[in-house]
Tab-separated table of C-alpha atoms in Angstrom:
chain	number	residue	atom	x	y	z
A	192	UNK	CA	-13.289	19.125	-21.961
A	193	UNK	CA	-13.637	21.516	-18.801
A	194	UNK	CA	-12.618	25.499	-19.156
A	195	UNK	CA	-10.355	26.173	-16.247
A	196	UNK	CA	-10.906	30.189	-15.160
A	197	UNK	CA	-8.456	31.612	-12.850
A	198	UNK	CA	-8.198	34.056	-10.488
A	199	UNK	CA	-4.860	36.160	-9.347
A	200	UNK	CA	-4.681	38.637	-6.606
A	201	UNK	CA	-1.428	40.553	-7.906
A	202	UNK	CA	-0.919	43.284	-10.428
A	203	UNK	CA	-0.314	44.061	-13.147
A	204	UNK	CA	-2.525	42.170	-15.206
A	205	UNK	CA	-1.152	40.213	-17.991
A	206	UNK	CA	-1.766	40.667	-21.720
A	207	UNK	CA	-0.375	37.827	-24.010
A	208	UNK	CA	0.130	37.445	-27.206
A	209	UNK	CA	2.215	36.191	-30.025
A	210	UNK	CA	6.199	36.695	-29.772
A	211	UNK	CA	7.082	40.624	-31.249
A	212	UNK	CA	9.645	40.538	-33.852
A	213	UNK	CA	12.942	42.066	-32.037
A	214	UNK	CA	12.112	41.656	-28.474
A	215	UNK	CA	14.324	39.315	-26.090
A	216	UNK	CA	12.670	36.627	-23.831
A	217	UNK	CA	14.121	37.908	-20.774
A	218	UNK	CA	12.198	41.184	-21.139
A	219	UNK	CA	8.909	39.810	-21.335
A	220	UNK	CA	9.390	37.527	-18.119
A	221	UNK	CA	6.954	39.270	-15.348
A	222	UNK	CA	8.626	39.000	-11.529
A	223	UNK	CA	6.064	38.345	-9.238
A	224	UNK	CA	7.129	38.830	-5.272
A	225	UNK	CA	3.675	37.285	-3.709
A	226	UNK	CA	1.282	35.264	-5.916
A	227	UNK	CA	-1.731	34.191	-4.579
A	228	UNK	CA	-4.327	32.498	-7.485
A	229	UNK	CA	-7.695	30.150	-7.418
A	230	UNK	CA	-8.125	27.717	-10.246
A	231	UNK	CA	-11.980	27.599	-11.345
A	232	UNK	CA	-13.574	25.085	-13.652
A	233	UNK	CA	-16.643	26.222	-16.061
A	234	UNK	CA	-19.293	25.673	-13.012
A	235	UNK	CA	-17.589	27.896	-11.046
A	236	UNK	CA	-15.953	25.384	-8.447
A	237	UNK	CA	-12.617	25.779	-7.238
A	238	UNK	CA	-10.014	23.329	-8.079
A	239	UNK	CA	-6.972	24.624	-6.707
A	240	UNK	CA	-5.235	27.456	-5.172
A	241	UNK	CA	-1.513	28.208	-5.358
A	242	UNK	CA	0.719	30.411	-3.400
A	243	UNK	CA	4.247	31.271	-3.755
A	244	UNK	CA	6.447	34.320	-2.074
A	245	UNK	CA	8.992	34.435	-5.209
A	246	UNK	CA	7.684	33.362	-9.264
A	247	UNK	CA	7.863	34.729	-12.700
A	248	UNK	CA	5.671	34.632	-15.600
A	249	UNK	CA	7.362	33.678	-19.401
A	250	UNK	CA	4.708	35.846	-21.759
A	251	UNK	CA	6.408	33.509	-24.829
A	252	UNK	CA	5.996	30.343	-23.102
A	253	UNK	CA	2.759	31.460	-20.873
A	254	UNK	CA	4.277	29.507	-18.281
A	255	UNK	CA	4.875	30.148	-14.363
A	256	UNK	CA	8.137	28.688	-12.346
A	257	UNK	CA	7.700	29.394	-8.714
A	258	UNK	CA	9.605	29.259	-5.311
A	259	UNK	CA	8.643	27.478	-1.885
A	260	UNK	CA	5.411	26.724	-3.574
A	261	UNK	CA	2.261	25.559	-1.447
A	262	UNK	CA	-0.857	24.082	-3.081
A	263	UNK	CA	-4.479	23.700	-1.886
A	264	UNK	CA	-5.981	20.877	-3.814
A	265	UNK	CA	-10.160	21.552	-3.565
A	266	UNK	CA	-13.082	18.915	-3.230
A	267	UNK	CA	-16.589	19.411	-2.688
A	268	UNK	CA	-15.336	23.009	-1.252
A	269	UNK	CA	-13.181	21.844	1.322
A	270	UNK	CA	-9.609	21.477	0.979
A	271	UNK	CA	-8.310	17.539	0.112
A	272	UNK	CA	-4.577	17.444	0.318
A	273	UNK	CA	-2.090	20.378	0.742
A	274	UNK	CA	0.805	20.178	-1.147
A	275	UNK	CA	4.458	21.913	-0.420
A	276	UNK	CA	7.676	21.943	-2.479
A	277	UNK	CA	11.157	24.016	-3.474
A	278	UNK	CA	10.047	24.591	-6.703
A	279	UNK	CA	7.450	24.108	-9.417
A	280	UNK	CA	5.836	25.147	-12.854
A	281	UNK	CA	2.601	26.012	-14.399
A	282	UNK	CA	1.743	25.313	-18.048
A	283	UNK	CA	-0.556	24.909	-20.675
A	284	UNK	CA	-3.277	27.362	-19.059
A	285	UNK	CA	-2.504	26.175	-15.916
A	286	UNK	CA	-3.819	22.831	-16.606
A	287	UNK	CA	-0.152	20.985	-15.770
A	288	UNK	CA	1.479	21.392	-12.149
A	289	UNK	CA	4.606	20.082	-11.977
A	290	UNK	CA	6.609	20.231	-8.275
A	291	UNK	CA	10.393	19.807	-7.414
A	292	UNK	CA	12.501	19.058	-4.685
A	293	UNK	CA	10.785	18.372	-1.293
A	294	UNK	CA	7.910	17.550	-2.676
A	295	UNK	CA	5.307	16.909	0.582
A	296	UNK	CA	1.722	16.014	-0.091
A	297	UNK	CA	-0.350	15.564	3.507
A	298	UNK	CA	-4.246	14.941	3.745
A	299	UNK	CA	-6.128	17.336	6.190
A	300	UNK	CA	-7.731	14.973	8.366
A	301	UNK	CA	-6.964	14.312	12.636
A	302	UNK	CA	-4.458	11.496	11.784
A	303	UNK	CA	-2.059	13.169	8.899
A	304	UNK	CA	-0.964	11.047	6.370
A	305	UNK	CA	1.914	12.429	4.399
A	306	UNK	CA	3.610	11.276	1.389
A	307	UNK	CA	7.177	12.729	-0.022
A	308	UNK	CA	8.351	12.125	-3.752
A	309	UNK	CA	11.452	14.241	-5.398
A	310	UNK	CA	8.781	15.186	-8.032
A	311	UNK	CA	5.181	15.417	-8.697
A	312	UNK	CA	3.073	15.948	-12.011
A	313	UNK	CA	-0.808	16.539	-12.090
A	314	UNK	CA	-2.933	17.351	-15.034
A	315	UNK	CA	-5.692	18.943	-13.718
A	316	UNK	CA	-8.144	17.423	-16.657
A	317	UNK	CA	-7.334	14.167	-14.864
A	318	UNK	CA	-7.732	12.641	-11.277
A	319	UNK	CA	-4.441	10.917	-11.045
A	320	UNK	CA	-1.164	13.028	-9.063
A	321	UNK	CA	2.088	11.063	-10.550
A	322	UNK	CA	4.568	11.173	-7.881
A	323	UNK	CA	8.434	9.893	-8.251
A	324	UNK	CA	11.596	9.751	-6.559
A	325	UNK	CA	12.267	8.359	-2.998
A	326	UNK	CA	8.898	8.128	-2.372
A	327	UNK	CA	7.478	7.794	1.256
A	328	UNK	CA	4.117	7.764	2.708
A	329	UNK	CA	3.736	7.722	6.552
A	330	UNK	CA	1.164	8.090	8.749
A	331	UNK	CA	0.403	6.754	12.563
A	332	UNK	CA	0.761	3.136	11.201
A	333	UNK	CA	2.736	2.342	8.467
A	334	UNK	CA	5.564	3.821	6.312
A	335	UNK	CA	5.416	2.871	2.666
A	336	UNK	CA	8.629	3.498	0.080
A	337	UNK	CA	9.148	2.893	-3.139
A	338	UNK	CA	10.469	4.982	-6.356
A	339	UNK	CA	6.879	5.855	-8.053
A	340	UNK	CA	3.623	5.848	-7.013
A	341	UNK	CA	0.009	7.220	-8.629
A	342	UNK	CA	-2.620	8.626	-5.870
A	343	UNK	CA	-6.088	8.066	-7.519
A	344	UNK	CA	-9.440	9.938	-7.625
A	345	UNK	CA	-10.393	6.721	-5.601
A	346	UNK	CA	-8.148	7.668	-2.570
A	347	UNK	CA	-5.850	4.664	-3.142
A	348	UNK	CA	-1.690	5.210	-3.531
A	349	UNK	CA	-0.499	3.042	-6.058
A	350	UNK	CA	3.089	2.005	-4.818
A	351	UNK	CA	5.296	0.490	-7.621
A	352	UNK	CA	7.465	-2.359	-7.258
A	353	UNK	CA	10.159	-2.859	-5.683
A	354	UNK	CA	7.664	-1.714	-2.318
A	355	UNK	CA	9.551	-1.666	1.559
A	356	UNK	CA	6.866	-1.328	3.885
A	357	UNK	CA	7.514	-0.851	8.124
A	358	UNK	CA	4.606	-1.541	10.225
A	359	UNK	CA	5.106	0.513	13.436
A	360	UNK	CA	3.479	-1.095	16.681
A	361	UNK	CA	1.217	0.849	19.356
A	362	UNK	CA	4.574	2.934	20.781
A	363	UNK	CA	5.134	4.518	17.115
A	364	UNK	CA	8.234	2.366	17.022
A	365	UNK	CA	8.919	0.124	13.860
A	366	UNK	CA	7.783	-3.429	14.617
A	367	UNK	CA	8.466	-5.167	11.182
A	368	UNK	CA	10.023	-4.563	7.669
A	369	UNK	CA	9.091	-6.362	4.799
A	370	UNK	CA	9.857	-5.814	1.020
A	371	UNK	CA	7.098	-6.800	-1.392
A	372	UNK	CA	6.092	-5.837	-4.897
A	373	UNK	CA	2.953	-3.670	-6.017
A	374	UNK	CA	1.138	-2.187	-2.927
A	375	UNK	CA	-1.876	-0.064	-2.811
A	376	UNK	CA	-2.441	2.184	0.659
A	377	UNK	CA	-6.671	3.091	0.653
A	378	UNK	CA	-6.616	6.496	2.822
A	379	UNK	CA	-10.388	5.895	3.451
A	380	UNK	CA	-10.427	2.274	5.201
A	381	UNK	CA	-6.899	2.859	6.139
A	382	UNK	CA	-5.463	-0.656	4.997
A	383	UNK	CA	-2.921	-1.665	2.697
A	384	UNK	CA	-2.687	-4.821	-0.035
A	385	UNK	CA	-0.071	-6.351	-1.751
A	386	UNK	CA	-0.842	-7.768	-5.006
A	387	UNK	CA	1.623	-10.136	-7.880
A	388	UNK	CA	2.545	-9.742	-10.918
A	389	UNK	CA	-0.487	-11.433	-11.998
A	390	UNK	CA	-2.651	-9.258	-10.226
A	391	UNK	CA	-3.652	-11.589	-7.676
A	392	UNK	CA	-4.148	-9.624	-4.045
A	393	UNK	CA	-1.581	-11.559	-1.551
A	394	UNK	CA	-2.551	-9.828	1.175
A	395	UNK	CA	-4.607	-7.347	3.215
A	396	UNK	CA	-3.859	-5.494	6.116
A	397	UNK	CA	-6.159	-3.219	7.826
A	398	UNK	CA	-5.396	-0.989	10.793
């Protein structure tokens, strides 16, 4: 199991402990009015970076809840998806991100593909970001939607079923609409397949 390290650019430092006999909650919450903080694993790379205008810190619950939160998501140096929402949380050493409310999640790449979701959940010992609620991917192509999906280490979206999918034609205009069940969007070969409940793939299209 990797050590995450962090780095914050705001004072004052933190010192945490075990809960004093006496002392309320609310007067070991820390207000923070511009966070700015790199996750490191043990070999020194950097897995994420996390900035929000408005957060606090729980000491008892060593736990951050943030405002209008942005996330850099790191791979092989370079940044891999960026990652906005209303709201979200930090927890168990920073290990669990969860985001809230206008949750957007867009790769950095010429032709943007973004994907929405009400909430999303990553444990950073893992490669898989759960995403849920009115979900909707959408690039230059295609528009995916469904109510959960799973983006893998693999760069393939997971939509579950019930799946709508709208294939847009060459004027960015939606040419068809077609529900299905399980469909899985590859970001790399930009195509999309549709698979059964017996795990047979239906159907393949590429762009």
């Amino acid at each position: 199991m990797n050590k995450i390290y962090i780095l914050i650019s705001f004072l004052p430092l933190f010192f945490l402990g075990c809960k004093p006999d006496g002392i309320e909650e609310n007067k070991v919450i820390q207000k923070i009015d511009s966070l700015d903080m790199n996750i490191f694993s043990k070999k020194g790379e950097k897995i994420y970076s996390i900035n929000s205008p408005n957060s606090t810190y729980s000491i008892f619950k060593q736990k951050f809840q943030l405002k209008n939160t942005t996330i850099n998501i790191y791979k092989d140096k370079e940044t891999k998806y960026i990652i906005y929402s209303d709201e979200s949380s930090l927890s168990n050493n920073n290990k669990i991100i969860q985001l809230k409310g206008n949750v957007r999640l867009k790769t950095v790449k010429q032709d943007e593909d973004i994907l929405y979701a009400d909430n999303f959940i990553w444990n950073t010992e893992e490669n898989n970001y759960l995403l849920e609620g009115n979900i909707k991917f959408e690039n230059k192509n295609i528009i995916l939607n469904s109510e959960k999906a799973l983006l893998g280490s693999d760069n393939i979206i997971e939509f579950f079923n019930p799946v709508k999918y709208i294939i847009k034609d060459d004027k960015n205009e939606n040419k068809y609409e077609i529900n299905s069940e399980n469909a899985y969007y590859n970001l790399e070969t930009e195509s999309v397949s549709f698979k059964s409940r017996d795990k047979k793939v239906r159907s393949i299209i590429y762009f």
